[in-house]
PDB file of C-alpha atoms and ligand atoms in Angstrom:
ATOM      1  CA  MET T   1       0.000   0.000   0.000  1.00 52.00           C
ATOM      2  CA  ASN T   2       1.423   3.394  -0.968  1.00 64.00           C
ATOM      3  CA  LYS T   3       1.669   6.187   1.514  1.00 83.00           C
ATOM      4  CA  ASP T   4      -0.589   9.066   0.494  1.00 95.00           C
ATOM      5  CA  ILE T   5       1.248  11.962  -1.172  1.00 97.00           C
ATOM      6  CA  ALA T   6      -0.702  14.524   0.843  1.00 97.00           C
ATOM      7  CA  THR T   7       0.985  14.216   4.217  1.00 96.00           C
ATOM      8  CA  PRO T   8       3.541  16.709   5.517  1.00 96.00           C
ATOM      9  CA  ILE T   9       6.241  14.017   5.778  1.00 96.00           C
ATOM     10  CA  ARG T  10       5.775  12.485   2.324  1.00 97.00           C
ATOM     11  CA  THR T  11       5.410  15.908   0.678  1.00 98.00           C
ATOM     12  CA  LYS T  12       8.662  17.093   2.279  1.00 97.00           C
ATOM     13  CA  GLU T  13      10.395  13.879   1.169  1.00 97.00           C
ATOM     14  CA  ILE T  14       9.265  14.372  -2.427  1.00 98.00           C
ATOM     15  CA  LEU T  15      10.260  18.047  -2.499  1.00 98.00           C
ATOM     16  CA  LYS T  16      13.674  17.202  -1.061  1.00 98.00           C
ATOM     17  CA  LYS T  17      14.297  14.277  -3.404  1.00 98.00           C
ATOM     18  CA  TYR T  18      13.779  16.556  -6.430  1.00 98.00           C
ATOM     19  CA  GLY T  19      15.177  19.771  -4.906  1.00 98.00           C
ATOM     20  CA  PHE T  20      11.861  21.425  -5.783  1.00 98.00           C
ATOM     21  CA  SER T  21      11.351  25.067  -4.813  1.00 98.00           C
ATOM     22  CA  PHE T  22       7.866  26.615  -4.876  1.00 98.00           C
ATOM     23  CA  LYS T  23       7.083  29.304  -7.428  1.00 97.00           C
ATOM     24  CA  LYS T  24       4.807  31.836  -5.817  1.00 95.00           C
ATOM     25  CA  SER T  25       4.071  33.312  -9.260  1.00 97.00           C
ATOM     26  CA  LEU T  26       2.423  29.989 -10.239  1.00 98.00           C
ATOM     27  CA  GLY T  27       0.226  29.858  -7.144  1.00 97.00           C
ATOM     28  CA  GLN T  28       1.993  26.768  -5.809  1.00 98.00           C
ATOM     29  CA  ASN T  29       0.416  25.951  -2.444  1.00 98.00           C
ATOM     30  CA  PHE T  30       0.231  22.176  -2.138  1.00 98.00           C
ATOM     31  CA  LEU T  31      -2.317  20.332  -0.008  1.00 98.00           C
ATOM     32  CA  ILE T  32      -0.841  18.224   2.782  1.00 98.00           C
ATOM     33  CA  ASP T  33      -4.036  16.953   4.427  1.00 98.00           C
ATOM     34  CA  THR T  34      -5.580  13.740   3.126  1.00 97.00           C
ATOM     35  CA  ASN T  35      -8.876  14.293   4.970  1.00 97.00           C
ATOM     36  CA  ILE T  36      -9.464  17.576   3.176  1.00 98.00           C
ATOM     37  CA  LEU T  37      -8.701  15.876  -0.135  1.00 98.00           C
ATOM     38  CA  HIS T  38     -11.180  13.091   0.597  1.00 98.00           C
ATOM     39  CA  ARG T  39     -13.843  15.677   1.310  1.00 98.00           C
ATOM     40  CA  ILE T  40     -13.118  17.612  -1.895  1.00 98.00           C
ATOM     41  CA  VAL T  41     -13.454  14.398  -3.892  1.00 98.00           C
ATOM     42  CA  ASP T  42     -16.669  13.520  -1.993  1.00 98.00           C
ATOM     43  CA  PHE T  43     -18.208  16.826  -3.101  1.00 98.00           C
ATOM     44  CA  ALA T  44     -17.524  15.893  -6.730  1.00 98.00           C
ATOM     45  CA  GLU T  45     -19.711  12.758  -6.331  1.00 98.00           C
ATOM     46  CA  LEU T  46     -17.612  10.674  -8.692  1.00 98.00           C
ATOM     47  CA  THR T  47     -18.300   7.047  -9.528  1.00 98.00           C
ATOM     48  CA  GLU T  48     -16.070   4.360 -11.025  1.00 97.00           C
ATOM     49  CA  GLU T  49     -17.440   5.415 -14.388  1.00 98.00           C
ATOM     50  CA  SER T  50     -16.630   9.128 -14.003  1.00 98.00           C
ATOM     51  CA  GLY T  51     -13.855  11.093 -15.615  1.00 98.00           C
ATOM     52  CA  ALA T  52     -12.011  13.858 -13.755  1.00 98.00           C
ATOM     53  CA  ILE T  53     -10.214  16.845 -15.225  1.00 98.00           C
ATOM     54  CA  GLU T  54      -7.708  18.458 -12.880  1.00 99.00           C
ATOM     55  CA  ILE T  55      -5.984  21.800 -13.221  1.00 98.00           C
ATOM     56  CA  GLY T  56      -2.568  22.102 -11.612  1.00 98.00           C
ATOM     57  CA  PRO T  57      -1.740  18.682 -10.127  1.00 98.00           C
ATOM     58  CA  GLY T  58       1.386  19.961  -8.329  1.00 98.00           C
ATOM     59  CA  ILE T  59       3.083  16.819  -6.979  1.00 98.00           C
ATOM     60  CA  GLY T  60      -0.118  14.802  -7.386  1.00 98.00           C
ATOM     61  CA  ALA T  61      -1.840  15.090  -3.986  1.00 98.00           C
ATOM     62  CA  LEU T  62      -5.363  15.522  -5.367  1.00 98.00           C
ATOM     63  CA  THR T  63      -4.638  13.604  -8.580  1.00 98.00           C
ATOM     64  CA  GLU T  64      -3.918  10.494  -6.536  1.00 98.00           C
ATOM     65  CA  GLN T  65      -7.258  10.666  -4.711  1.00 98.00           C
ATOM     66  CA  LEU T  66      -9.094  11.297  -7.995  1.00 98.00           C
ATOM     67  CA  ALA T  67      -7.332   8.316  -9.589  1.00 98.00           C
ATOM     68  CA  LYS T  68      -8.589   6.091  -6.775  1.00 98.00           C
ATOM     69  CA  ARG T  69     -12.162   7.287  -7.121  1.00 98.00           C
ATOM     70  CA  SER T  70     -12.749   7.630 -10.871  1.00 98.00           C
ATOM     71  CA  LYS T  71     -12.211   5.827 -14.140  1.00 98.00           C
ATOM     72  CA  LYS T  72      -9.716   8.307 -15.532  1.00 98.00           C
ATOM     73  CA  VAL T  73      -7.972  11.562 -14.612  1.00 98.00           C
ATOM     74  CA  THR T  74      -6.464  14.049 -17.030  1.00 98.00           C
ATOM     75  CA  ALA T  75      -4.531  16.889 -15.436  1.00 98.00           C
ATOM     76  CA  PHE T  76      -3.107  20.091 -16.946  1.00 98.00           C
ATOM     77  CA  GLU T  77       0.152  21.318 -15.382  1.00 98.00           C
ATOM     78  CA  ILE T  78       2.026  24.414 -16.540  1.00 98.00           C
ATOM     79  CA  ASP T  79       5.280  23.854 -14.607  1.00 98.00           C
ATOM     80  CA  GLN T  80       7.642  21.564 -16.491  1.00 98.00           C
ATOM     81  CA  ARG T  81       9.698  20.894 -13.330  1.00 98.00           C
ATOM     82  CA  LEU T  82       6.738  18.955 -11.926  1.00 98.00           C
ATOM     83  CA  LEU T  83       6.527  16.457 -14.798  1.00 98.00           C
ATOM     84  CA  PRO T  84       9.271  14.032 -13.632  1.00 98.00           C
ATOM     85  CA  ILE T  85       7.956  14.297 -10.074  1.00 98.00           C
ATOM     86  CA  LEU T  86       4.407  13.432 -11.165  1.00 98.00           C
ATOM     87  CA  ALA T  87       5.704  10.528 -13.282  1.00 98.00           C
ATOM     88  CA  ASP T  88       7.252   9.161 -10.096  1.00 98.00           C
ATOM     89  CA  THR T  89       4.539   9.902  -7.500  1.00 98.00           C
ATOM     90  CA  LEU T  90       1.682   8.767  -9.725  1.00 98.00           C
ATOM     91  CA  SER T  91       3.432   5.700 -11.150  1.00 97.00           C
ATOM     92  CA  PRO T  92       1.113   3.322  -9.219  1.00 97.00           C
ATOM     93  CA  TYR T  93      -1.914   4.713 -11.092  1.00 97.00           C
ATOM     94  CA  GLN T  94      -2.498   3.598 -14.665  1.00 98.00           C
ATOM     95  CA  ASN T  95      -5.533   5.822 -15.178  1.00 98.00           C
ATOM     96  CA  VAL T  96      -3.784   9.217 -15.020  1.00 98.00           C
ATOM     97  CA  LYS T  97      -2.630  11.382 -17.896  1.00 98.00           C
ATOM     98  CA  ILE T  98      -0.669  14.591 -17.346  1.00 98.00           C
ATOM     99  CA  ILE T  99      -0.742  17.262 -20.034  1.00 98.00           C
ATOM    100  CA  HIS T 100       2.009  19.876 -19.862  1.00 98.00           C
ATOM    101  CA  GLN T 101       0.042  22.966 -20.782  1.00 98.00           C
ATOM    102  CA  ASP T 102      -1.285  26.290 -19.535  1.00 98.00           C
ATOM    103  CA  ILE T 103      -4.984  25.581 -18.968  1.00 98.00           C
ATOM    104  CA  LEU T 104      -5.848  29.050 -20.281  1.00 98.00           C
ATOM    105  CA  LYS T 105      -4.325  28.138 -23.651  1.00 98.00           C
ATOM    106  CA  ALA T 106      -5.612  24.573 -23.790  1.00 98.00           C
ATOM    107  CA  ASP T 107      -8.285  23.285 -26.156  1.00 98.00           C
ATOM    108  CA  VAL T 108     -10.089  21.428 -23.374  1.00 98.00           C
ATOM    109  CA  GLN T 109     -12.932  20.387 -25.669  1.00 98.00           C
ATOM    110  CA  GLN T 110     -10.436  18.599 -27.928  1.00 98.00           C
ATOM    111  CA  VAL T 111      -8.697  16.961 -24.942  1.00 98.00           C
ATOM    112  CA  ILE T 112     -12.061  15.731 -23.652  1.00 98.00           C
ATOM    113  CA  SER T 113     -12.916  14.098 -26.965  1.00 98.00           C
ATOM    114  CA  GLU T 114      -9.494  12.427 -27.115  1.00 98.00           C
ATOM    115  CA  GLU T 115      -9.121  11.389 -23.484  1.00 98.00           C
ATOM    116  CA  PHE T 116     -12.652  10.706 -22.293  1.00 98.00           C
ATOM    117  CA  ALA T 117     -14.309   8.926 -25.225  1.00 96.00           C
ATOM    118  CA  GLY T 118     -17.161   6.799 -23.886  1.00 96.00           C
ATOM    119  CA  ILE T 119     -17.166   8.492 -20.465  1.00 98.00           C
ATOM    120  CA  ARG T 120     -20.493  10.185 -19.849  1.00 97.00           C
ATOM    121  CA  ASP T 121     -19.943  11.765 -16.428  1.00 98.00           C
ATOM    122  CA  LEU T 122     -17.186  14.374 -16.310  1.00 98.00           C
ATOM    123  CA  MET T 123     -16.195  16.702 -13.460  1.00 98.00           C
ATOM    124  CA  VAL T 124     -13.481  19.324 -13.120  1.00 98.00           C
ATOM    125  CA  VAL T 125     -11.837  19.034  -9.701  1.00 99.00           C
ATOM    126  CA  ALA T 126      -8.960  21.296  -8.689  1.00 98.00           C
ATOM    127  CA  ASN T 127      -7.047  23.187  -6.079  1.00 98.00           C
ATOM    128  CA  LEU T 128      -6.667  26.202  -8.325  1.00 98.00           C
ATOM    129  CA  PRO T 129      -3.634  28.477  -8.610  1.00 97.00           C
ATOM    130  CA  TYR T 130      -4.959  31.583  -6.840  1.00 95.00           C
ATOM    131  CA  TYR T 131      -3.486  34.143  -9.240  1.00 96.00           C
ATOM    132  CA  VAL T 132      -5.783  32.963 -12.043  1.00 97.00           C
ATOM    133  CA  THR T 133      -8.864  31.405 -10.418  1.00 97.00           C
ATOM    134  CA  THR T 134     -11.441  33.637 -12.068  1.00 97.00           C
ATOM    135  CA  PRO T 135     -10.092  33.459 -15.647  1.00 98.00           C
ATOM    136  CA  ILE T 136      -9.836  29.662 -15.362  1.00 98.00           C
ATOM    137  CA  ILE T 137     -13.418  29.186 -14.132  1.00 98.00           C
ATOM    138  CA  LEU T 138     -14.832  31.645 -16.674  1.00 96.00           C
ATOM    139  CA  LYS T 139     -12.924  29.940 -19.505  1.00 97.00           C
ATOM    140  CA  LEU T 140     -14.189  26.481 -18.542  1.00 97.00           C
ATOM    141  CA  LEU T 141     -17.784  27.735 -18.423  1.00 95.00           C
ATOM    142  CA  ALA T 142     -17.594  29.840 -21.585  1.00 92.00           C
ATOM    143  CA  ASP T 143     -16.104  26.846 -23.466  1.00 94.00           C
ATOM    144  CA  ARG T 144     -19.420  25.035 -22.815  1.00 94.00           C
ATOM    145  CA  LEU T 145     -17.657  21.786 -22.008  1.00 97.00           C
ATOM    146  CA  PRO T 146     -19.661  18.587 -21.608  1.00 97.00           C
ATOM    147  CA  ILE T 147     -19.037  18.510 -17.832  1.00 98.00           C
ATOM    148  CA  ARG T 148     -21.445  18.025 -14.898  1.00 98.00           C
ATOM    149  CA  GLY T 149     -19.717  20.721 -12.901  1.00 98.00           C
ATOM    150  CA  ILE T 150     -16.654  22.033 -11.129  1.00 98.00           C
ATOM    151  CA  VAL T 151     -15.487  21.464  -7.563  1.00 99.00           C
ATOM    152  CA  CYS T 152     -12.543  23.671  -6.728  1.00 98.00           C
ATOM    153  CA  MET T 153     -10.536  25.277  -3.982  1.00 98.00           C
ATOM    154  CA  LEU T 154      -9.963  29.014  -4.252  1.00 98.00           C
ATOM    155  CA  GLN T 155      -9.618  32.147  -2.118  1.00 98.00           C
ATOM    156  CA  LYS T 156     -12.563  32.435   0.282  1.00 98.00           C
ATOM    157  CA  GLU T 157     -13.113  36.034  -0.776  1.00 97.00           C
ATOM    158  CA  VAL T 158     -13.569  34.971  -4.415  1.00 98.00           C
ATOM    159  CA  ALA T 159     -15.810  32.049  -3.369  1.00 98.00           C
ATOM    160  CA  ASP T 160     -18.011  34.543  -1.481  1.00 98.00           C
ATOM    161  CA  ARG T 161     -18.329  36.707  -4.589  1.00 98.00           C
ATOM    162  CA  ILE T 162     -19.075  33.767  -6.866  1.00 98.00           C
ATOM    163  CA  ALA T 163     -21.872  32.339  -4.678  1.00 98.00           C
ATOM    164  CA  ALA T 164     -23.318  35.725  -3.580  1.00 98.00           C
ATOM    165  CA  LYS T 165     -27.038  36.483  -3.712  1.00 97.00           C
ATOM    166  CA  PRO T 166     -28.585  39.821  -4.828  1.00 97.00           C
ATOM    167  CA  GLY T 167     -28.650  42.512  -2.150  1.00 95.00           C
ATOM    168  CA  THR T 168     -25.334  41.490  -0.564  1.00 96.00           C
ATOM    169  CA  LYS T 169     -22.105  43.423  -0.811  1.00 95.00           C
ATOM    170  CA  GLU T 170     -20.332  40.464  -2.436  1.00 97.00           C
ATOM    171  CA  TYR T 171     -22.896  40.243  -5.289  1.00 97.00           C
ATOM    172  CA  GLY T 172     -21.501  41.587  -8.562  1.00 97.00           C
ATOM    173  CA  SER T 173     -20.755  40.862 -12.201  1.00 95.00           C
ATOM    174  CA  LEU T 174     -18.670  37.786 -11.232  1.00 97.00           C
ATOM    175  CA  SER T 175     -21.615  36.251  -9.328  1.00 97.00           C
ATOM    176  CA  ILE T 176     -23.779  36.774 -12.399  1.00 97.00           C
ATOM    177  CA  ALA T 177     -21.221  35.521 -14.939  1.00 95.00           C
ATOM    178  CA  ILE T 178     -20.925  32.243 -13.008  1.00 97.00           C
ATOM    179  CA  GLN T 179     -24.487  31.753 -11.744  1.00 97.00           C
ATOM    180  CA  TYR T 180     -25.744  32.335 -15.273  1.00 95.00           C
ATOM    181  CA  TYR T 181     -24.276  28.925 -16.205  1.00 95.00           C
ATOM    182  CA  THR T 182     -24.222  27.125 -12.833  1.00 97.00           C
ATOM    183  CA  GLU T 183     -25.721  26.743  -9.398  1.00 97.00           C
ATOM    184  CA  ALA T 184     -22.952  27.933  -7.078  1.00 98.00           C
ATOM    185  CA  GLU T 185     -22.444  26.935  -3.451  1.00 98.00           C
ATOM    186  CA  THR T 186     -19.596  27.195  -0.970  1.00 98.00           C
ATOM    187  CA  VAL T 187     -19.285  23.710   0.499  1.00 98.00           C
ATOM    188  CA  MET T 188     -16.263  24.014   2.766  1.00 98.00           C
ATOM    189  CA  ILE T 189     -14.049  26.634   4.406  1.00 98.00           C
ATOM    190  CA  VAL T 190     -10.433  25.501   4.560  1.00 98.00           C
ATOM    191  CA  PRO T 191      -7.782  26.661   7.035  1.00 95.00           C
ATOM    192  CA  LYS T 192      -4.362  27.863   5.842  1.00 96.00           C
ATOM    193  CA  THR T 193      -2.629  25.139   7.844  1.00 96.00           C
ATOM    194  CA  VAL T 194      -3.444  22.378   5.328  1.00 97.00           C
ATOM    195  CA  PHE T 195      -1.186  23.896   2.662  1.00 98.00           C
ATOM    196  CA  MET T 196       2.545  23.919   2.079  1.00 98.00           C
ATOM    197  CA  PRO T 197       3.569  26.715   1.951  1.00 97.00           C
ATOM    198  CA  GLN T 198       0.630  28.388   3.713  1.00 97.00           C
ATOM    199  CA  PRO T 199      -1.152  30.989   1.552  1.00 96.00           C
ATOM    200  CA  ASN T 200      -1.755  34.515   2.848  1.00 94.00           C
ATOM    201  CA  VAL T 201      -5.509  34.298   2.394  1.00 95.00           C
ATOM    202  CA  ASP T 202      -8.297  32.038   3.651  1.00 96.00           C
ATOM    203  CA  SER T 203      -9.556  29.357   1.290  1.00 98.00           C
ATOM    204  CA  ALA T 204     -12.865  27.716   0.441  1.00 98.00           C
ATOM    205  CA  VAL T 205     -14.160  24.933  -1.763  1.00 98.00           C
ATOM    206  CA  ILE T 206     -17.006  25.755  -4.116  1.00 98.00           C
ATOM    207  CA  ARG T 207     -19.229  23.447  -6.109  1.00 98.00           C
ATOM    208  CA  LEU T 208     -20.595  24.718  -9.415  1.00 98.00           C
ATOM    209  CA  THR T 209     -23.304  22.499 -10.875  1.00 98.00           C
ATOM    210  CA  LYS T 210     -24.030  23.242 -14.506  1.00 97.00           C
ATOM    211  CA  ARG T 211     -27.599  24.247 -15.262  1.00 95.00           C
ATOM    212  CA  GLU T 212     -29.410  22.318 -18.001  1.00 91.00           C
ATOM    213  CA  LYS T 213     -29.924  25.682 -19.636  1.00 87.00           C
ATOM    214  CA  PRO T 214     -28.827  29.169 -18.543  1.00 87.00           C
ATOM    215  CA  ILE T 215     -30.889  30.720 -15.741  1.00 90.00           C
ATOM    216  CA  VAL T 216     -32.381  33.245 -18.162  1.00 94.00           C
ATOM    217  CA  GLU T 217     -32.810  33.194 -21.941  1.00 94.00           C
ATOM    218  CA  VAL T 218     -31.210  36.261 -23.531  1.00 97.00           C
ATOM    219  CA  LYS T 219     -30.761  37.312 -27.133  1.00 97.00           C
ATOM    220  CA  ASP T 220     -27.058  38.154 -26.715  1.00 97.00           C
ATOM    221  CA  GLU T 221     -25.011  36.686 -23.834  1.00 94.00           C
ATOM    222  CA  GLU T 222     -21.991  38.875 -24.407  1.00 94.00           C
ATOM    223  CA  PHE T 223     -24.186  41.956 -24.154  1.00 97.00           C
ATOM    224  CA  LEU T 224     -25.773  40.655 -20.916  1.00 97.00           C
ATOM    225  CA  PHE T 225     -22.293  40.484 -19.367  1.00 96.00           C
ATOM    226  CA  GLN T 226     -21.442  43.946 -20.738  1.00 97.00           C
ATOM    227  CA  VAL T 227     -24.606  45.367 -19.127  1.00 98.00           C
ATOM    228  CA  THR T 228     -23.878  43.684 -15.779  1.00 97.00           C
ATOM    229  CA  ARG T 229     -20.266  44.885 -15.718  1.00 97.00           C
ATOM    230  CA  ALA T 230     -21.457  48.420 -16.525  1.00 97.00           C
ATOM    231  CA  SER T 231     -24.129  48.259 -13.801  1.00 97.00           C
ATOM    232  CA  PHE T 232     -21.565  47.477 -11.099  1.00 97.00           C
ATOM    233  CA  ALA T 233     -18.863  49.877 -12.328  1.00 96.00           C
ATOM    234  CA  GLN T 234     -19.432  52.232  -9.398  1.00 96.00           C
ATOM    235  CA  ARG T 235     -21.365  50.485  -6.700  1.00 92.00           C
ATOM    236  CA  ARG T 236     -22.772  53.600  -5.091  1.00 93.00           C
ATOM    237  CA  LYS T 237     -24.248  54.887  -8.341  1.00 96.00           C
ATOM    238  CA  THR T 238     -27.771  54.063  -9.504  1.00 97.00           C
ATOM    239  CA  ILE T 239     -28.255  51.601 -12.333  1.00 98.00           C
ATOM    240  CA  LEU T 240     -29.255  54.481 -14.626  1.00 97.00           C
ATOM    241  CA  ASN T 241     -26.109  56.487 -13.907  1.00 97.00           C
ATOM    242  CA  ASN T 242     -23.817  53.494 -14.286  1.00 98.00           C
ATOM    243  CA  LEU T 243     -25.372  52.423 -17.585  1.00 98.00           C
ATOM    244  CA  SER T 244     -25.306  55.911 -19.060  1.00 97.00           C
ATOM    245  CA  SER T 245     -21.696  56.520 -18.021  1.00 97.00           C
ATOM    246  CA  GLN T 246     -20.377  53.050 -18.950  1.00 97.00           C
ATOM    247  CA  LEU T 247     -22.163  51.892 -22.095  1.00 97.00           C
ATOM    248  CA  PRO T 248     -20.835  53.296 -25.396  1.00 95.00           C
ATOM    249  CA  SER T 249     -22.437  56.734 -26.052  1.00 95.00           C
ATOM    250  CA  GLY T 250     -24.610  56.030 -23.007  1.00 94.00           C
ATOM    251  CA  LYS T 251     -24.870  59.705 -22.080  1.00 93.00           C
ATOM    252  CA  GLU T 252     -26.524  60.597 -25.379  1.00 95.00           C
ATOM    253  CA  LYS T 253     -28.790  57.580 -25.066  1.00 95.00           C
ATOM    254  CA  LYS T 254     -29.986  58.251 -21.522  1.00 96.00           C
ATOM    255  CA  GLU T 255     -33.619  58.601 -22.616  1.00 96.00           C
ATOM    256  CA  GLN T 256     -33.577  55.188 -24.272  1.00 97.00           C
ATOM    257  CA  ILE T 257     -31.988  53.672 -21.146  1.00 98.00           C
ATOM    258  CA  ILE T 258     -34.773  55.152 -19.005  1.00 97.00           C
ATOM    259  CA  GLU T 259     -37.343  53.721 -21.409  1.00 97.00           C
ATOM    260  CA  ALA T 260     -35.735  50.252 -21.258  1.00 97.00           C
ATOM    261  CA  LEU T 261     -35.701  50.363 -17.442  1.00 98.00           C
ATOM    262  CA  GLU T 262     -39.359  51.408 -17.337  1.00 97.00           C
ATOM    263  CA  GLU T 263     -40.351  48.822 -19.931  1.00 97.00           C
ATOM    264  CA  THR T 264     -38.778  46.074 -17.799  1.00 97.00           C
ATOM    265  CA  GLY T 265     -40.258  47.397 -14.528  1.00 97.00           C
ATOM    266  CA  ILE T 266     -36.883  48.337 -13.006  1.00 98.00           C
ATOM    267  CA  ASP T 267     -36.774  51.575 -11.013  1.00 98.00           C
ATOM    268  CA  PRO T 268     -33.890  53.676 -12.498  1.00 97.00           C
ATOM    269  CA  THR T 269     -32.809  54.710  -8.979  1.00 97.00           C
ATOM    270  CA  ARG T 270     -32.074  51.125  -7.913  1.00 97.00           C
ATOM    271  CA  ARG T 271     -28.472  49.991  -7.563  1.00 97.00           C
ATOM    272  CA  GLY T 272     -27.068  47.128  -9.657  1.00 96.00           C
ATOM    273  CA  GLU T 273     -26.542  44.937  -6.606  1.00 96.00           C
ATOM    274  CA  THR T 274     -30.326  44.686  -6.045  1.00 97.00           C
ATOM    275  CA  LEU T 275     -31.122  43.241  -9.483  1.00 98.00           C
ATOM    276  CA  THR T 276     -31.591  39.508  -9.977  1.00 97.00           C
ATOM    277  CA  ILE T 277     -30.025  37.749 -12.965  1.00 97.00           C
ATOM    278  CA  GLU T 278     -33.513  37.461 -14.505  1.00 96.00           C
ATOM    279  CA  GLU T 279     -33.924  41.256 -14.245  1.00 97.00           C
ATOM    280  CA  PHE T 280     -30.507  41.809 -15.844  1.00 98.00           C
ATOM    281  CA  GLY T 281     -31.577  39.412 -18.619  1.00 97.00           C
ATOM    282  CA  ARG T 282     -34.775  41.336 -19.372  1.00 97.00           C
ATOM    283  CA  LEU T 283     -32.918  44.646 -19.199  1.00 98.00           C
ATOM    284  CA  SER T 284     -30.132  43.559 -21.538  1.00 98.00           C
ATOM    285  CA  ASP T 285     -32.682  42.356 -24.125  1.00 98.00           C
ATOM    286  CA  ALA T 286     -34.520  45.690 -23.854  1.00 97.00           C
ATOM    287  CA  LEU T 287     -31.272  47.669 -24.327  1.00 98.00           C
ATOM    288  CA  LEU T 288     -29.925  45.510 -27.150  1.00 97.00           C
ATOM    289  CA  GLY T 289     -31.528  47.428 -30.041  1.00 96.00           C
ATOM    290  CA  THR T 290     -30.153  50.749 -28.738  1.00 95.00           C
ATOM    291  CA  PHE T 291     -26.559  49.598 -28.283  1.00 94.00           C
ATOM    292  CA  LYS T 292     -25.943  46.851 -30.843  1.00 86.00           C
TER     293      LYS T 292
HETATM  294  N1  SAM N   1      -3.185  20.087  -6.916  1.00 76.44           N
HETATM  295  C1  SAM N   1      -2.009  20.352  -6.111  1.00 76.44           C
HETATM  296  C2  SAM N   1      -2.393  20.280  -4.645  1.00 76.44           C
HETATM  297  O1  SAM N   1      -3.572  20.439  -4.357  1.00 76.44           O
HETATM  298  O2  SAM N   1      -1.502  20.106  -3.827  1.00 76.44           O
HETATM  299  C3  SAM N   1      -1.354  21.697  -6.434  1.00 76.44           C
HETATM  300  C4  SAM N   1      -2.264  22.896  -6.365  1.00 76.44           C
HETATM  301  S1  SAM N   1      -1.418  24.451  -6.510  1.00 76.44           S
HETATM  302  C5  SAM N   1      -2.554  25.492  -5.626  1.00 76.44           C
HETATM  303  C6  SAM N   1      -1.720  25.003  -8.172  1.00 76.44           C
HETATM  304  C7  SAM N   1      -1.022  24.220  -9.291  1.00 76.44           C
HETATM  305  O3  SAM N   1      -1.413  24.802 -10.538  1.00 76.44           O
HETATM  306  C8  SAM N   1       0.482  24.240  -9.279  1.00 76.44           C
HETATM  307  O4  SAM N   1       0.965  22.944  -9.499  1.00 76.44           O
HETATM  308  C9  SAM N   1       0.870  25.171 -10.452  1.00 76.44           C
HETATM  309  O5  SAM N   1       2.120  24.869 -11.027  1.00 76.44           O
HETATM  310  C10 SAM N   1      -0.273  24.903 -11.403  1.00 76.44           C
HETATM  311  N2  SAM N   1      -0.598  25.987 -12.347  1.00 76.44           N
HETATM  312  C11 SAM N   1      -0.434  27.327 -12.167  1.00 76.44           C
HETATM  313  N3  SAM N   1      -0.889  28.011 -13.222  1.00 76.44           N
HETATM  314  C12 SAM N   1      -1.359  27.083 -14.114  1.00 76.44           C
HETATM  315  C13 SAM N   1      -1.938  27.178 -15.417  1.00 76.44           C
HETATM  316  N4  SAM N   1      -2.149  28.370 -16.001  1.00 76.44           N
HETATM  317  N5  SAM N   1      -2.274  26.034 -16.067  1.00 76.44           N
HETATM  318  C14 SAM N   1      -2.059  24.816 -15.473  1.00 76.44           C
HETATM  319  N6  SAM N   1      -1.508  24.680 -14.242  1.00 76.44           N
HETATM  320  C15 SAM N   1      -1.166  25.786 -13.571  1.00 76.44           C
END
């Protein structure tokens, strides 16, 4: 029986054997607590028939647990220095493939069709590099991958913003961009002590479950996100003032913006943070003709 990778002793042994030094710029904070890893994998609800896509396997702590609990794991790792280490630590597992690539540049759709043919249930599971959590999640969702969802560790502050409900101070364009595609929930708060080295911020695990169809039907998704970003540009401003100052030629089109707000039953003096995604959807459809 192999010793788990994710213990302080084994992790230190591996790092020493390879003379590995952490790169802060790559968000390298490795998990050294097997219990936390088991819980992360539990939240993904994998079966023996599932496939798992991991981003940033590090020295393989999470990869190992995914390999034990799924049919196949494919992991994207940007840091070449980790490849020989992973080949060693994951050698007992025949169902793991490591791809040396920046996830932001990867054609994940293509990798899925090559690596997961015949696998119907696919989850992304990751302890994300904190310097790029948001771009990674948004890319995976915008790529419309055939996945059931994403379970990932990230900064607690970002998790709070992703899962936020209207009317809270955390609710903003990020909450909308992600909840448009998924149901978002924070499932676990994680202390700094389970990482090596310890990060400066608190962490959380979120589960994003893909909706069968987006929460609201809109004519132009890109424009919906443009309208939401504009609406939150200055949080203390009303929706009317934000839209007229942020949308192209918005000042000249203030009358049309007022009309669109009235037509959709949204009081122009409300602030963006009080609008539901459905309201933003109706508003963006009503504004579309004026701005596009
Ligand atoms: N999964 C390991 C664990 O939990 O111990 C390591 C997690 S560590 C927080 C993040 C990992 O992502 C590192 O291995 C880092 O090299 C890798 N990484 C950073 N940026 C990446 C990118 N753009 N694409 C793929 N991997 C990346």
